[in-house]
Amino acid sequence: MIEVNNGLFHLKNGALSCLLRVTRYGLLEQIHFGAPVETGDVDALACNPGLGWGSSLLLNEADSASCPEHISLAWSGNGRGDFRESPLEMDGSATDFCYVNHRILDAAPAMECGLPQSHGSCETLEITLEQKNARLYLYFSLYETALTRRAVLENLGSDPIELHKLMSFSMDLPGAYHMTTFNGGWAAEMNKTVTPVTRSRVVSESRTGASSNMTNPGFLLSEADANEDSGHVYGFNLVYSGNHYASAQLSHQGLTRVMQGISPANFCAVLQPGEKFETPEAVLSYSGEGFGGLSARMHKFVLDHIVSEYWKDRERPVLYNSWEGCMFDFDQKRLLGLAKQAKDLGCELFVLDDGWFGARNHDKAGLGDYNVNTKKLPQGLAGLSAKVQKLGLQFGLWFEPESVNEDSDLYRAHPDWALTDGFPTITGRHQLLLDLTRAEVRDYIVDNVSRILDTCGISYVKWDMNRHSVAVGKKAHDYILGLYDVLRRIFEPRPYLLLESCSSGGNRFDLGMLCYGPQVWASDNTDPISRLEIQGSLSYLYPQSTFGAHVSASPHAQTLRATPLTTRGNVAFFGCLGYELDLKHLAPIEVQEIKAQIELYKQHRRLFQFGAFRRLKNGWQVSLDGTTAAGVFHGLMNAAPGYEMLRLKGMEPEKRYHLRTRAQKIRVGQFAHLLKHVVPVNVNPEGGVIAAADKRIGLDDGVEGYHVTGSALNSGILLQPLFRGTGYDKNQRTQGDYGSNLYIIEEE
Ligand code: DGJ
């Protein structure tokens, strides 16, 4: 609901309130953003500068409240009294945008420039500010769980405007906060970083041309003592896949200014008279129930208003992906062998990753070409796809359409199609990007990808992009607009295609990409212990159905860490499950385990993919329609470990539940050196007998089950003891390093 009363605007629903007021000087005051309040609370909530603070500039010497520096603003100028960071910089001059009018719209107005935006019903407040040569439209769209904001600048004058910075929003919040950002690099995405916001500005920014693995566009502001279940937490994100910027800074008066938008680094858009520039849409949410409460709101917003209607609650198939198992080394026979095994294990979708086209036998050649490598695939993609489908699997295919290798037919024919910065070329993974700002380049991609999609029986697309860009500033923005044009033209007419975007893993995990495809490949790092951090951090802002999570080989290719297959499965369950390893060398006991994993996942697929996700002290929980699954994960094992508690969240206190573990086996090889104490013969722990037994024999592990009230589960139950070297018992949790258990809890 949006209430307007004499210069006061109140956007309010059950989740949040945004209270704005036009001051008598035409500034837009941010009275409140956060918990729902009453309009009548305005005087109590507003800043009262009293008699002012010395050296500050006043718009009216007779009015100490006319000091822009001291009030809480929803937008601010440059110079002219507000010396905090401004969301807008143009022509190297001061700005002075003042309120002229507003409109209430019963939907969010469509973007004109081709940026993606949230969908679904909402009310929008459009506030128009003006200065001598320009008009600024500020949009506030109110959804059930979030407010979105964006800005549009229009040149009203007769001279061009040089726009150097235009944020999607700016707002001041009373109080001091901690800023949580998610930083990292390749195979190490989403490291949660908490920085207290004080008088020095805290900036979170990407300049790589993409939303980047260095810093995700999503971030949080929280009170210092907020925790998972209580305290004030604000969440922010941007519907954009390019260079982004967010900052937070505490003013001397105790107001925190926060803003977010396209990175202003090297940015310059020239607006001719009458032209407009539109910013991406920013998403702002709030919870008084800690980080968990905020995540629940962000998850709902993403599912309801970002992911397409078709995919928002559609279950995802269990997939097998050829990359980690084969890389470039395959032919049709090998692929079909893997597909048959994948089908036997229970997979539903077979994805052929990189290496199927041109001279793509390594990563130095072939990108840009679309001719199928008939040495590897004599019956072409259509032939392979038909055979895969005959096995009862869907067929999916990898593309990297934005890139080109210098060693490719495309580059030889059109070297000028590569994106350059005017200096000698620099490559990443031996490749260049194509210049997506050029229409003929976009047409080439759309034509080739569409042709293959329409002729090869494809149900799933992995859209990859594997290098940072050389484009900076406005050119980088235009590249992203070009990318969105290509994605829209390919995928809007084919909504049934499951698009998983990828950029060296999670180098472009953002709401912009999620508008076109419901999933993003979270990281090239599939080590489950690394994934606890990557997926755990993603869960602050993105629901688990938006990320692919695969079980891969152990020891892991990037960390060389050995982890139990059970844990690899238990971690991947909390996402869109897939398998990505060479199936040929699986031991019989691993085959059994994978079959059991997939069977359980399918049985509870909706719960894992769409259940309400909660972070626990020692694991994760998902709940849906009376069923809960909880994963409890361990790092390095200590000797003689003590009791461990499983404390669930949100169980109905009065109800009774049946809790049981997912049946797991412990491999006998783990006991190789202990066997001599319990069997009459002294077997060589490193010998063939143990090795053979280890591949085949598993002992029951961690068998546990209770009938218990929701109240006890919320209060915390004590799990069966962990192995202490005092003997084997099937009820004990005999795990070693990186062990885990999965519990299924059903309402009785
Ligand atoms: C990078 C991706 O993240 C991987 O999953 C894989 O698709 C490779 N590219 C293929 O080159």
mmCIF file with all atom_site columns, N, CA and C in Angstrom, residues 193-218:
data_model
loop_
_atom_site.group_PDB
_atom_site.id
_atom_site.type_symbol
_atom_site.label_atom_id
_atom_site.label_alt_id
_atom_site.label_comp_id
_atom_site.label_asym_id
_atom_site.label_entity_id
_atom_site.label_seq_id
_atom_site.pdbx_PDB_ins_code
_atom_site.Cartn_x
_atom_site.Cartn_y
_atom_site.Cartn_z
_atom_site.occupancy
_atom_site.B_iso_or_equiv
_atom_site.pdbx_formal_charge
_atom_site.auth_seq_id
_atom_site.auth_comp_id
_atom_site.auth_asym_id
_atom_site.auth_atom_id
_atom_site.pdbx_PDB_model_num
ATOM 1  N N  . THR A 1 193 ? 32.610 -11.626 4.508   1.00 0.00 ? 193 THR A N  1
ATOM 2  C CA . THR A 1 193 ? 33.530 -10.656 5.113   1.00 0.00 ? 193 THR A CA 1
ATOM 3  C C  . THR A 1 193 ? 32.707 -9.604  5.848   1.00 0.00 ? 193 THR A C  1
ATOM 4  N N  . VAL A 1 194 ? 32.970 -9.420  7.111   1.00 0.00 ? 194 VAL A N  1
ATOM 5  C CA . VAL A 1 194 ? 32.172 -8.462  7.893   1.00 0.00 ? 194 VAL A CA 1
ATOM 6  C C  . VAL A 1 194 ? 33.055 -7.275  8.264   1.00 0.00 ? 194 VAL A C  1
ATOM 7  N N  . THR A 1 195 ? 32.625 -6.078  7.873   1.00 0.00 ? 195 THR A N  1
ATOM 8  C CA . THR A 1 195 ? 33.421 -4.877  8.119   1.00 0.00 ? 195 THR A CA 1
ATOM 9  C C  . THR A 1 195 ? 32.567 -3.858  8.876   1.00 0.00 ? 195 THR A C  1
ATOM 10 N N  . PRO A 1 196 ? 33.019 -3.399  10.028  1.00 0.00 ? 196 PRO A N  1
ATOM 11 C CA . PRO A 1 196 ? 32.252 -2.345  10.714  1.00 0.00 ? 196 PRO A CA 1
ATOM 12 C C  . PRO A 1 196 ? 32.257 -1.067  9.861   1.00 0.00 ? 196 PRO A C  1
ATOM 13 N N  . VAL A 1 197 ? 31.118 -0.449  9.713   1.00 0.00 ? 197 VAL A N  1
ATOM 14 C CA . VAL A 1 197 ? 31.038 0.787   8.918   1.00 0.00 ? 197 VAL A CA 1
ATOM 15 C C  . VAL A 1 197 ? 31.217 1.957   9.877   1.00 0.00 ? 197 VAL A C  1
ATOM 16 N N  . THR A 1 198 ? 32.318 2.645   9.728   1.00 0.00 ? 198 THR A N  1
ATOM 17 C CA . THR A 1 198 ? 32.540 3.804   10.598  1.00 0.00 ? 198 THR A CA 1
ATOM 18 C C  . THR A 1 198 ? 32.673 5.041   9.715   1.00 0.00 ? 198 THR A C  1
ATOM 19 N N  . ARG A 1 199 ? 33.498 5.985   10.130  1.00 0.00 ? 199 ARG A N  1
ATOM 20 C CA . ARG A 1 199 ? 33.541 7.249   9.394   1.00 0.00 ? 199 ARG A CA 1
ATOM 21 C C  . ARG A 1 199 ? 34.266 7.131   8.056   1.00 0.00 ? 199 ARG A C  1
ATOM 22 N N  . SER A 1 200 ? 35.108 6.111   7.898   1.00 0.00 ? 200 SER A N  1
ATOM 23 C CA . SER A 1 200 ? 35.728 5.894   6.592   1.00 0.00 ? 200 SER A CA 1
ATOM 24 C C  . SER A 1 200 ? 34.798 5.029   5.759   1.00 0.00 ? 200 SER A C  1
ATOM 25 N N  . ARG A 1 201 ? 34.714 5.362   4.504   1.00 0.00 ? 201 ARG A N  1
ATOM 26 C CA . ARG A 1 201 ? 33.738 4.680   3.648   1.00 0.00 ? 201 ARG A CA 1
ATOM 27 C C  . ARG A 1 201 ? 34.139 3.224   3.408   1.00 0.00 ? 201 ARG A C  1
ATOM 28 N N  . VAL A 1 202 ? 33.161 2.327   3.499   1.00 0.00 ? 202 VAL A N  1
ATOM 29 C CA . VAL A 1 202 ? 33.388 0.921   3.146   1.00 0.00 ? 202 VAL A CA 1
ATOM 30 C C  . VAL A 1 202 ? 32.790 0.708   1.760   1.00 0.00 ? 202 VAL A C  1
ATOM 31 N N  . VAL A 1 203 ? 33.616 0.201   0.843   1.00 0.00 ? 203 VAL A N  1
ATOM 32 C CA . VAL A 1 203 ? 33.178 0.059   -0.552  1.00 0.00 ? 203 VAL A CA 1
ATOM 33 C C  . VAL A 1 203 ? 33.247 -1.397  -0.970  1.00 0.00 ? 203 VAL A C  1
ATOM 34 N N  . SER A 1 204 ? 32.226 -1.818  -1.690  1.00 0.00 ? 204 SER A N  1
ATOM 35 C CA . SER A 1 204 ? 32.222 -3.156  -2.277  1.00 0.00 ? 204 SER A CA 1
ATOM 36 C C  . SER A 1 204 ? 32.003 -2.950  -3.764  1.00 0.00 ? 204 SER A C  1
ATOM 37 N N  . GLU A 1 205 ? 32.963 -3.342  -4.584  1.00 0.00 ? 205 GLU A N  1
ATOM 38 C CA . GLU A 1 205 ? 32.904 -2.918  -5.989  1.00 0.00 ? 205 GLU A CA 1
ATOM 39 C C  . GLU A 1 205 ? 33.484 -3.974  -6.909  1.00 0.00 ? 205 GLU A C  1
ATOM 40 N N  . SER A 1 206 ? 32.883 -4.139  -8.069  1.00 0.00 ? 206 SER A N  1
ATOM 41 C CA . SER A 1 206 ? 33.491 -4.976  -9.112  1.00 0.00 ? 206 SER A CA 1
ATOM 42 C C  . SER A 1 206 ? 33.834 -4.104  -10.306 1.00 0.00 ? 206 SER A C  1
ATOM 43 N N  . ARG A 1 207 ? 35.030 -4.332  -10.861 1.00 0.00 ? 207 ARG A N  1
ATOM 44 C CA . ARG A 1 207 ? 35.460 -3.612  -12.067 1.00 0.00 ? 207 ARG A CA 1
ATOM 45 C C  . ARG A 1 207 ? 35.915 -4.581  -13.147 1.00 0.00 ? 207 ARG A C  1
ATOM 46 N N  . THR A 1 208 ? 35.541 -5.865  -13.029 1.00 0.00 ? 208 THR A N  1
ATOM 47 C CA . THR A 1 208 ? 36.053 -6.870  -13.969 1.00 0.00 ? 208 THR A CA 1
ATOM 48 C C  . THR A 1 208 ? 35.225 -6.945  -15.248 1.00 0.00 ? 208 THR A C  1
ATOM 49 N N  . GLY A 1 209 ? 34.150 -6.158  -15.312 1.00 0.00 ? 209 GLY A N  1
ATOM 50 C CA . GLY A 1 209 ? 33.233 -6.244  -16.452 1.00 0.00 ? 209 GLY A CA 1
ATOM 51 C C  . GLY A 1 209 ? 32.045 -7.120  -16.124 1.00 0.00 ? 209 GLY A C  1
ATOM 52 N N  . ALA A 1 210 ? 32.147 -7.915  -15.066 1.00 0.00 ? 210 ALA A N  1
ATOM 53 C CA . ALA A 1 210 ? 31.047 -8.795  -14.652 1.00 0.00 ? 210 ALA A CA 1
ATOM 54 C C  . ALA A 1 210 ? 30.757 -8.539  -13.180 1.00 0.00 ? 210 ALA A C  1
ATOM 55 N N  . SER A 1 211 ? 29.670 -9.138  -12.693 1.00 0.00 ? 211 SER A N  1
ATOM 56 C CA . SER A 1 211 ? 29.355 -8.920  -11.271 1.00 0.00 ? 211 SER A CA 1
ATOM 57 C C  . SER A 1 211 ? 30.474 -9.501  -10.404 1.00 0.00 ? 211 SER A C  1
ATOM 58 N N  . SER A 1 212 ? 31.164 -10.508 -10.918 1.00 0.00 ? 212 SER A N  1
ATOM 59 C CA . SER A 1 212 ? 32.466 -10.986 -10.425 1.00 0.00 ? 212 SER A CA 1
ATOM 60 C C  . SER A 1 212 ? 32.451 -11.930 -9.223  1.00 0.00 ? 212 SER A C  1
ATOM 61 N N  . ASN A 1 213 ? 33.519 -12.755 -9.216  1.00 0.00 ? 213 ASN A N  1
ATOM 62 C CA . ASN A 1 213 ? 33.750 -13.616 -8.046  1.00 0.00 ? 213 ASN A CA 1
ATOM 63 C C  . ASN A 1 213 ? 34.492 -12.855 -6.949  1.00 0.00 ? 213 ASN A C  1
ATOM 64 N N  . MET A 1 214 ? 34.923 -11.614 -7.273  1.00 0.00 ? 214 MET A N  1
ATOM 65 C CA . MET A 1 214 ? 35.675 -10.839 -6.273  1.00 0.00 ? 214 MET A CA 1
ATOM 66 C C  . MET A 1 214 ? 34.741 -10.280 -5.205  1.00 0.00 ? 214 MET A C  1
ATOM 67 N N  . THR A 1 215 ? 33.581 -9.823  -5.647  1.00 0.00 ? 215 THR A N  1
ATOM 68 C CA . THR A 1 215 ? 32.602 -9.346  -4.671  1.00 0.00 ? 215 THR A CA 1
ATOM 69 C C  . THR A 1 215 ? 31.213 -9.441  -5.274  1.00 0.00 ? 215 THR A C  1
ATOM 70 N N  . ASN A 1 216 ? 30.365 -10.199 -4.642  1.00 0.00 ? 216 ASN A N  1
ATOM 71 C CA . ASN A 1 216 ? 29.005 -10.363 -5.141  1.00 0.00 ? 216 ASN A CA 1
ATOM 72 C C  . ASN A 1 216 ? 28.260 -9.034  -4.979  1.00 0.00 ? 216 ASN A C  1
ATOM 73 N N  . PRO A 1 217 ? 27.318 -8.715  -5.888  1.00 0.00 ? 217 PRO A N  1
ATOM 74 C CA . PRO A 1 217 ? 26.567 -7.460  -5.707  1.00 0.00 ? 217 PRO A CA 1
ATOM 75 C C  . PRO A 1 217 ? 25.695 -7.459  -4.449  1.00 0.00 ? 217 PRO A C  1
ATOM 76 N N  . GLY A 1 218 ? 25.353 -8.623  -3.942  1.00 0.00 ? 218 GLY A N  1
ATOM 77 C CA . GLY A 1 218 ? 24.498 -8.664  -2.746  1.00 0.00 ? 218 GLY A CA 1
ATOM 78 C C  . GLY A 1 218 ? 25.302 -8.387  -1.491  1.00 0.00 ? 218 GLY A C  1
#
